[in-house]
Amino acid sequence: MNNLTLFAKEISQAVNMKEALSFYGYEVNRSGYAACPFHNERTASLKVYDDHFYCYGCGANGDIVEFVRGLYNLGFDAAINKTNDDFLLGLRLH
């Protein structure tokens, strides 16, 4: 594993996926579903777990870094930095 992958893993362990979606303006219902930001839909198909997500509509999936990456159309390293900054984690790449 390279440093970026280790850094992403550390972020994923520090940030709860459900809380992250709320932070970015997505409501997670009692069943753990939210409207998927990656495609148009009428019924929430994005299943949100504590540490990852999966969309039954479009197949998008991943951890918080992948969510931020797709949501803001960022590269992997930029998504890591944004997530780190947004959640005030104070983590630094070596």
Coordinates of C-alpha atoms in Angstrom, one line a residue:
M1 CA 0.0 0.0 0.0
N2 CA 1.3 3.5 -0.8
N3 CA 1.0 6.5 1.5
L4 CA -2.1 7.9 -0.2
T5 CA -3.9 4.6 0.3
L6 CA -2.9 4.4 3.9
F7 CA -4.0 8.0 4.4
A8 CA -7.4 7.3 2.8
K9 CA -7.9 4.3 5.1
E10 CA -7.1 6.4 8.1
I11 CA -9.7 9.0 7.0
S12 CA -12.3 6.3 6.4
Q13 CA -11.8 5.0 9.9
A14 CA -12.1 8.5 11.4
V15 CA -15.2 9.7 9.6
N16 CA -18.6 8.0 9.9
M17 CA -20.3 7.8 6.5
K18 CA -23.8 8.7 7.7
E19 CA -22.5 11.8 9.4
A20 CA -20.5 12.7 6.3
L21 CA -23.5 12.6 4.0
S22 CA -25.3 14.8 6.5
F23 CA -22.4 17.2 6.4
Y24 CA -22.6 17.4 2.6
G25 CA -26.3 18.0 2.7
Y26 CA -27.8 14.6 2.1
E27 CA -30.5 13.2 4.3
V28 CA -30.1 9.6 5.3
N29 CA -33.5 8.1 6.2
R30 CA -34.2 5.6 9.1
S31 CA -33.6 2.7 6.8
G32 CA -30.1 4.0 5.9
Y33 CA -30.9 5.2 2.4
A34 CA -30.2 8.6 0.8
A35 CA -30.8 10.1 -2.7
C36 CA -27.8 9.3 -4.8
P37 CA -25.9 12.4 -6.0
F38 CA -24.4 10.5 -8.9
H39 CA -27.5 10.0 -10.9
N40 CA -31.1 11.3 -11.1
E41 CA -33.7 9.3 -9.1
R42 CA -37.0 9.6 -7.4
T43 CA -36.5 7.0 -4.7
A44 CA -33.4 6.9 -2.5
S45 CA -31.2 4.1 -3.7
L46 CA -27.9 4.9 -2.0
K47 CA -27.5 2.6 1.0
V48 CA -25.3 4.2 3.6
Y49 CA -23.3 2.1 6.1
D50 CA -21.1 3.4 8.9
D51 CA -17.9 3.0 6.7
H52 CA -19.1 2.9 3.1
F53 CA -21.9 3.4 0.7
Y54 CA -23.4 1.5 -2.2
C55 CA -26.0 2.7 -4.8
Y56 CA -28.4 0.1 -6.0
G57 CA -29.4 2.4 -8.9
C58 CA -26.1 3.2 -10.5
G59 CA -23.6 1.0 -8.8
A60 CA -21.5 3.8 -7.2
N61 CA -19.7 2.6 -4.1
G62 CA -16.8 3.2 -1.8
D63 CA -15.7 5.0 1.4
I64 CA -15.9 8.6 2.3
V65 CA -12.9 9.5 0.1
E66 CA -14.6 8.0 -2.9
F67 CA -17.8 9.8 -2.1
V68 CA -16.1 13.2 -1.9
R69 CA -14.1 12.3 -5.0
G70 CA -17.3 11.6 -7.0
L71 CA -19.3 14.4 -5.5
Y72 CA -16.8 17.1 -6.3
N73 CA -15.2 15.4 -9.4
L74 CA -11.7 15.4 -7.7
G75 CA -8.7 13.3 -8.1
F76 CA -7.8 10.8 -5.3
D77 CA -5.2 13.1 -3.6
A78 CA -7.5 16.2 -3.8
A79 CA -10.4 14.2 -2.3
I80 CA -8.2 13.1 0.6
N81 CA -7.1 16.6 1.3
K82 CA -10.7 18.0 1.0
T83 CA -12.1 15.3 3.4
N84 CA -9.2 15.9 5.8
D85 CA -9.9 19.7 5.8
D86 CA -13.7 19.4 5.9
F87 CA -13.7 17.2 9.0
L88 CA -10.8 19.0 10.7
L89 CA -8.9 15.7 11.1
G90 CA -5.4 17.4 11.2
L91 CA -3.8 14.4 9.3
R92 CA -0.8 15.2 7.2
L93 CA 0.8 13.2 4.4
H94 CA 4.5 12.5 5.0

